[in-house]
């Protein structure tokens, strides 16, 4: 063995994404193969505070590769640095990070693999700065983590959204309607951009390009003039009209990121109907994008990430996030990730390709 670590733990945090189980399986198999003991922390960082852990064996990860969700459970609420405690019938938020670290120490856990999105990775970076040897794996359907070209889960979400567009296409065409599909992605337009291109959308509206409703209407009318009596629009949940505001669906107290987006698709559909007279409907795809079996691409990427994370531990390389660049798995410092975002830029090649084939981006 290359270093002294003998016992590690794995934790999944934030919203679930297809491929989580594939990462867990790859870490467990690689680590067990090199003689390490592996524990799974239940339900994200909450399980670290509450000391909820299970030992993981070859048997425990058998058959999980194609399964969606996470066998360890997850949450996008529990932050050990501001953890809810009940005192005299009131909820108060306390720093339980030292207690959480102590739980790991008591169990003999010397290093932690954290699989999560930006909120989870921020907490992982804080623990690393407190001295916990951490290796992170970038997870999210939104693909909004910096320094990696792909997060696992994204490909599956794009596939689901593309399938939805194909299905909406037939209804749009048959009923001469405008069909609007609202997809997830938070403040990044990656899912909308990829699915819109793959599903033949006429308009793709993303948070990075505030849209002009008149441009969208002009596109629909231009199609009508060419005999196309229907249009297909994909809109990211974080998209907003020029001079307008982002649509907030709900506030989730206790979550790292409290704001939940949603509602812009329905607003746009109502406006289109009023301004064109064409029947317009909105479909909100929601959590369907996150659930179910990962695509082959996500299974492969998750496996590569899991093996690479275990390899970091074996080599004693900590404070690292494994990442994908130019189809190679690389290592980036986890502290570099905090506070940065990965958004669609105006010179993005897919955006330029979309414009070349006549897609309207609302500007
Ligand atoms: O980050 C993944 C994601 O699915 C976003 O696309 C979406 O905005 C958010 O999580 C939804 O969170 P929740 O599951 O808490 O509603």
PDB file of N, CA and C in Angstrom, residues 127-184:
ATOM      1  N   UNK A 127     -14.099  21.156   5.933  1.00  0.00           N
ATOM      2  CA  UNK A 127     -13.558  20.048   6.742  1.00  0.00           C
ATOM      3  C   UNK A 127     -12.092  19.789   6.390  1.00  0.00           C
ATOM      4  N   UNK A 128     -11.781  19.909   5.108  1.00  0.00           N
ATOM      5  CA  UNK A 128     -10.381  19.709   4.696  1.00  0.00           C
ATOM      6  C   UNK A 128      -9.483  20.734   5.386  1.00  0.00           C
ATOM      7  N   UNK A 129      -9.977  21.977   5.434  1.00  0.00           N
ATOM      8  CA  UNK A 129      -9.181  23.026   6.083  1.00  0.00           C
ATOM      9  C   UNK A 129      -9.051  22.800   7.593  1.00  0.00           C
ATOM     10  N   UNK A 130      -9.985  21.995   8.145  1.00  0.00           N
ATOM     11  CA  UNK A 130      -9.876  21.641   9.576  1.00  0.00           C
ATOM     12  C   UNK A 130      -8.965  20.433   9.791  1.00  0.00           C
ATOM     13  N   UNK A 131      -8.455  19.865   8.698  1.00  0.00           N
ATOM     14  CA  UNK A 131      -7.494  18.774   8.836  1.00  0.00           C
ATOM     15  C   UNK A 131      -7.992  17.399   8.408  1.00  0.00           C
ATOM     16  N   UNK A 132      -9.255  17.327   7.940  1.00  0.00           N
ATOM     17  CA  UNK A 132      -9.760  16.023   7.494  1.00  0.00           C
ATOM     18  C   UNK A 132      -9.273  15.736   6.071  1.00  0.00           C
ATOM     19  N   UNK A 133      -8.617  14.606   5.838  1.00  0.00           N
ATOM     20  CA  UNK A 133      -8.212  14.256   4.469  1.00  0.00           C
ATOM     21  C   UNK A 133      -9.453  13.939   3.611  1.00  0.00           C
ATOM     22  N   UNK A 134      -9.698  14.791   2.627  1.00  0.00           N
ATOM     23  CA  UNK A 134     -10.928  14.698   1.821  1.00  0.00           C
ATOM     24  C   UNK A 134     -10.585  14.554   0.346  1.00  0.00           C
ATOM     25  N   UNK A 135     -11.368  13.733  -0.349  1.00  0.00           N
ATOM     26  CA  UNK A 135     -11.334  13.694  -1.817  1.00  0.00           C
ATOM     27  C   UNK A 135     -12.780  13.851  -2.286  1.00  0.00           C
ATOM     28  N   UNK A 136     -13.001  14.714  -3.280  1.00  0.00           N
ATOM     29  CA  UNK A 136     -14.372  15.004  -3.715  1.00  0.00           C
ATOM     30  C   UNK A 136     -14.631  14.526  -5.137  1.00  0.00           C
ATOM     31  N   UNK A 137     -15.900  14.200  -5.394  1.00  0.00           N
ATOM     32  CA  UNK A 137     -16.338  13.787  -6.728  1.00  0.00           C
ATOM     33  C   UNK A 137     -17.497  14.708  -7.150  1.00  0.00           C
ATOM     34  N   UNK A 138     -17.388  15.348  -8.339  1.00  0.00           N
ATOM     35  CA  UNK A 138     -18.398  16.335  -8.741  1.00  0.00           C
ATOM     36  C   UNK A 138     -19.683  15.704  -9.288  1.00  0.00           C
ATOM     37  N   UNK A 139     -20.739  15.925  -8.550  1.00  0.00           N
ATOM     38  CA  UNK A 139     -22.055  15.372  -8.912  1.00  0.00           C
ATOM     39  C   UNK A 139     -23.059  16.484  -9.110  1.00  0.00           C
ATOM     40  N   UNK A 140     -23.792  16.478 -10.150  1.00  0.00           N
ATOM     41  CA  UNK A 140     -25.023  17.275 -10.288  1.00  0.00           C
ATOM     42  C   UNK A 140     -25.536  17.172 -11.711  1.00  0.00           C
ATOM     43  N   UNK A 141     -26.846  17.119 -11.838  1.00  0.00           N
ATOM     44  CA  UNK A 141     -27.426  17.127 -13.187  1.00  0.00           C
ATOM     45  C   UNK A 141     -27.214  18.485 -13.855  1.00  0.00           C
ATOM     46  N   UNK A 142     -26.910  19.527 -13.054  1.00  0.00           N
ATOM     47  CA  UNK A 142     -26.838  20.895 -13.595  1.00  0.00           C
ATOM     48  C   UNK A 142     -25.543  21.166 -14.376  1.00  0.00           C
ATOM     49  N   UNK A 143     -24.528  20.363 -14.166  1.00  0.00           N
ATOM     50  CA  UNK A 143     -23.201  20.535 -14.796  1.00  0.00           C
ATOM     51  C   UNK A 143     -22.594  21.911 -14.479  1.00  0.00           C
ATOM     52  N   UNK A 144     -22.894  22.452 -13.287  1.00  0.00           N
ATOM     53  CA  UNK A 144     -22.469  23.831 -13.000  1.00  0.00           C
ATOM     54  C   UNK A 144     -21.253  23.913 -12.070  1.00  0.00           C
ATOM     55  N   UNK A 145     -20.505  22.816 -11.918  1.00  0.00           N
ATOM     56  CA  UNK A 145     -19.318  22.844 -11.057  1.00  0.00           C
ATOM     57  C   UNK A 145     -18.106  23.262 -11.897  1.00  0.00           C
ATOM     58  N   UNK A 146     -17.336  24.242 -11.397  1.00  0.00           N
ATOM     59  CA  UNK A 146     -16.188  24.714 -12.180  1.00  0.00           C
ATOM     60  C   UNK A 146     -15.068  23.680 -12.268  1.00  0.00           C
ATOM     61  N   UNK A 147     -14.189  23.886 -13.220  1.00  0.00           N
ATOM     62  CA  UNK A 147     -12.966  23.092 -13.397  1.00  0.00           C
ATOM     63  C   UNK A 147     -13.205  21.646 -13.827  1.00  0.00           C
ATOM     64  N   UNK A 148     -14.426  21.326 -14.187  1.00  0.00           N
ATOM     65  CA  UNK A 148     -14.677  20.020 -14.788  1.00  0.00           C
ATOM     66  C   UNK A 148     -15.620  20.212 -15.976  1.00  0.00           C
ATOM     67  N   UNK A 149     -15.343  19.496 -17.057  1.00  0.00           N
ATOM     68  CA  UNK A 149     -16.208  19.646 -18.227  1.00  0.00           C
ATOM     69  C   UNK A 149     -17.526  18.915 -18.028  1.00  0.00           C
ATOM     70  N   UNK A 150     -17.530  17.917 -17.162  1.00  0.00           N
ATOM     71  CA  UNK A 150     -18.745  17.150 -16.911  1.00  0.00           C
ATOM     72  C   UNK A 150     -18.871  16.763 -15.454  1.00  0.00           C
ATOM     73  N   UNK A 151     -20.080  16.928 -14.940  1.00  0.00           N
ATOM     74  CA  UNK A 151     -20.422  16.307 -13.668  1.00  0.00           C
ATOM     75  C   UNK A 151     -21.220  15.060 -14.031  1.00  0.00           C
ATOM     76  N   UNK A 152     -21.148  14.026 -13.213  1.00  0.00           N
ATOM     77  CA  UNK A 152     -21.968  12.864 -13.554  1.00  0.00           C
ATOM     78  C   UNK A 152     -23.424  13.170 -13.201  1.00  0.00           C
ATOM     79  N   UNK A 153     -24.329  12.580 -13.964  1.00  0.00           N
ATOM     80  CA  UNK A 153     -25.767  12.851 -13.791  1.00  0.00           C
ATOM     81  C   UNK A 153     -26.303  13.749 -14.886  1.00  0.00           C
ATOM     82  N   UNK A 154     -25.430  14.605 -15.422  1.00  0.00           N
ATOM     83  CA  UNK A 154     -25.849  15.567 -16.449  1.00  0.00           C
ATOM     84  C   UNK A 154     -26.312  14.862 -17.720  1.00  0.00           C
ATOM     85  N   UNK A 155     -25.539  13.895 -18.159  1.00  0.00           N
ATOM     86  CA  UNK A 155     -25.870  13.217 -19.417  1.00  0.00           C
ATOM     87  C   UNK A 155     -27.251  12.559 -19.337  1.00  0.00           C
ATOM     88  N   UNK A 156     -27.526  11.959 -18.175  1.00  0.00           N
ATOM     89  CA  UNK A 156     -28.837  11.304 -18.008  1.00  0.00           C
ATOM     90  C   UNK A 156     -29.952  12.347 -18.052  1.00  0.00           C
ATOM     91  N   UNK A 157     -29.752  13.457 -17.355  1.00  0.00           N
ATOM     92  CA  UNK A 157     -30.781  14.505 -17.330  1.00  0.00           C
ATOM     93  C   UNK A 157     -31.042  15.042 -18.735  1.00  0.00           C
ATOM     94  N   UNK A 158     -29.975  15.227 -19.512  1.00  0.00           N
ATOM     95  CA  UNK A 158     -30.128  15.714 -20.884  1.00  0.00           C
ATOM     96  C   UNK A 158     -30.916  14.685 -21.711  1.00  0.00           C
ATOM     97  N   UNK A 159     -30.633  13.419 -21.488  1.00  0.00           N
ATOM     98  CA  UNK A 159     -31.357  12.358 -22.201  1.00  0.00           C
ATOM     99  C   UNK A 159     -32.846  12.389 -21.890  1.00  0.00           C
ATOM    100  N   UNK A 160     -33.171  12.564 -20.615  1.00  0.00           N
ATOM    101  CA  UNK A 160     -34.588  12.602 -20.208  1.00  0.00           C
ATOM    102  C   UNK A 160     -35.271  13.825 -20.833  1.00  0.00           C
ATOM    103  N   UNK A 161     -34.585  14.971 -20.784  1.00  0.00           N
ATOM    104  CA  UNK A 161     -35.179  16.205 -21.326  1.00  0.00           C
ATOM    105  C   UNK A 161     -35.341  16.102 -22.846  1.00  0.00           C
ATOM    106  N   UNK A 162     -34.388  15.452 -23.503  1.00  0.00           N
ATOM    107  CA  UNK A 162     -34.473  15.287 -24.957  1.00  0.00           C
ATOM    108  C   UNK A 162     -35.659  14.386 -25.313  1.00  0.00           C
ATOM    109  N   UNK A 163     -35.816  13.330 -24.553  1.00  0.00           N
ATOM    110  CA  UNK A 163     -36.951  12.429 -24.776  1.00  0.00           C
ATOM    111  C   UNK A 163     -38.267  13.192 -24.594  1.00  0.00           C
ATOM    112  N   UNK A 164     -38.307  14.042 -23.568  1.00  0.00           N
ATOM    113  CA  UNK A 164     -39.528  14.827 -23.323  1.00  0.00           C
ATOM    114  C   UNK A 164     -39.802  15.748 -24.513  1.00  0.00           C
ATOM    115  N   UNK A 165     -38.750  16.369 -25.044  1.00  0.00           N
ATOM    116  CA  UNK A 165     -38.944  17.265 -26.204  1.00  0.00           C
ATOM    117  C   UNK A 165     -39.467  16.493 -27.410  1.00  0.00           C
ATOM    118  N   UNK A 166     -38.917  15.310 -27.632  1.00  0.00           N
ATOM    119  CA  UNK A 166     -39.398  14.479 -28.755  1.00  0.00           C
ATOM    120  C   UNK A 166     -40.895  14.199 -28.603  1.00  0.00           C
ATOM    121  N   UNK A 167     -41.299  13.913 -27.373  1.00  0.00           N
ATOM    122  CA  UNK A 167     -42.714  13.591 -27.134  1.00  0.00           C
ATOM    123  C   UNK A 167     -43.581  14.832 -27.282  1.00  0.00           C
ATOM    124  N   UNK A 168     -43.089  15.969 -26.805  1.00  0.00           N
ATOM    125  CA  UNK A 168     -43.864  17.207 -26.919  1.00  0.00           C
ATOM    126  C   UNK A 168     -43.967  17.657 -28.369  1.00  0.00           C
ATOM    127  N   UNK A 169     -42.950  17.347 -29.140  1.00  0.00           N
ATOM    128  CA  UNK A 169     -42.911  17.710 -30.557  1.00  0.00           C
ATOM    129  C   UNK A 169     -44.153  17.186 -31.295  1.00  0.00           C
ATOM    130  N   UNK A 170     -44.471  15.924 -31.024  1.00  0.00           N
ATOM    131  CA  UNK A 170     -45.589  15.315 -31.770  1.00  0.00           C
ATOM    132  C   UNK A 170     -46.921  15.981 -31.412  1.00  0.00           C
ATOM    133  N   UNK A 171     -47.080  16.323 -30.122  1.00  0.00           N
ATOM    134  CA  UNK A 171     -48.325  17.003 -29.724  1.00  0.00           C
ATOM    135  C   UNK A 171     -48.354  18.421 -30.283  1.00  0.00           C
ATOM    136  N   UNK A 172     -47.211  19.100 -30.227  1.00  0.00           N
ATOM    137  CA  UNK A 172     -47.139  20.467 -30.773  1.00  0.00           C
ATOM    138  C   UNK A 172     -47.563  20.466 -32.235  1.00  0.00           C
ATOM    139  N   UNK A 173     -47.021  19.512 -32.973  1.00  0.00           N
ATOM    140  CA  UNK A 173     -47.271  19.445 -34.410  1.00  0.00           C
ATOM    141  C   UNK A 173     -48.733  19.089 -34.707  1.00  0.00           C
ATOM    142  N   UNK A 174     -49.239  18.087 -33.993  1.00  0.00           N
ATOM    143  CA  UNK A 174     -50.610  17.623 -34.245  1.00  0.00           C
ATOM    144  C   UNK A 174     -51.651  18.673 -33.873  1.00  0.00           C
ATOM    145  N   UNK A 175     -51.402  19.396 -32.775  1.00  0.00           N
ATOM    146  CA  UNK A 175     -52.397  20.358 -32.280  1.00  0.00           C
ATOM    147  C   UNK A 175     -52.107  21.801 -32.686  1.00  0.00           C
ATOM    148  N   UNK A 176     -51.045  22.003 -33.439  1.00  0.00           N
ATOM    149  CA  UNK A 176     -50.656  23.367 -33.854  1.00  0.00           C
ATOM    150  C   UNK A 176     -50.495  24.266 -32.630  1.00  0.00           C
ATOM    151  N   UNK A 177     -49.751  23.771 -31.674  1.00  0.00           N
ATOM    152  CA  UNK A 177     -49.567  24.514 -30.428  1.00  0.00           C
ATOM    153  C   UNK A 177     -48.114  24.963 -30.259  1.00  0.00           C
ATOM    154  N   UNK A 178     -47.935  25.834 -29.298  1.00  0.00           N
ATOM    155  CA  UNK A 178     -46.582  26.126 -28.815  1.00  0.00           C
ATOM    156  C   UNK A 178     -46.421  25.327 -27.528  1.00  0.00           C
ATOM    157  N   UNK A 179     -45.425  24.453 -27.507  1.00  0.00           N
ATOM    158  CA  UNK A 179     -45.165  23.654 -26.308  1.00  0.00           C
ATOM    159  C   UNK A 179     -43.875  24.173 -25.663  1.00  0.00           C
ATOM    160  N   UNK A 180     -43.993  24.503 -24.385  1.00  0.00           N
ATOM    161  CA  UNK A 180     -42.839  25.016 -23.633  1.00  0.00           C
ATOM    162  C   UNK A 180     -42.420  23.938 -22.639  1.00  0.00           C
ATOM    163  N   UNK A 181     -41.130  23.611 -22.635  1.00  0.00           N
ATOM    164  CA  UNK A 181     -40.614  22.642 -21.660  1.00  0.00           C
ATOM    165  C   UNK A 181     -39.677  23.365 -20.690  1.00  0.00           C
ATOM    166  N   UNK A 182     -40.039  23.347 -19.396  1.00  0.00           N
ATOM    167  CA  UNK A 182     -39.151  23.958 -18.393  1.00  0.00           C
ATOM    168  C   UNK A 182     -38.270  22.866 -17.791  1.00  0.00           C
ATOM    169  N   UNK A 183     -36.963  23.068 -17.889  1.00  0.00           N
ATOM    170  CA  UNK A 183     -36.023  22.073 -17.360  1.00  0.00           C
ATOM    171  C   UNK A 183     -35.261  22.644 -16.172  1.00  0.00           C
ATOM    172  N   UNK A 184     -34.608  21.755 -15.411  1.00  0.00           N
ATOM    173  CA  UNK A 184     -33.830  22.176 -14.250  1.00  0.00           C
ATOM    174  C   UNK A 184     -32.479  22.763 -14.686  1.00  0.00           C
TER     175      UNK A 184
END
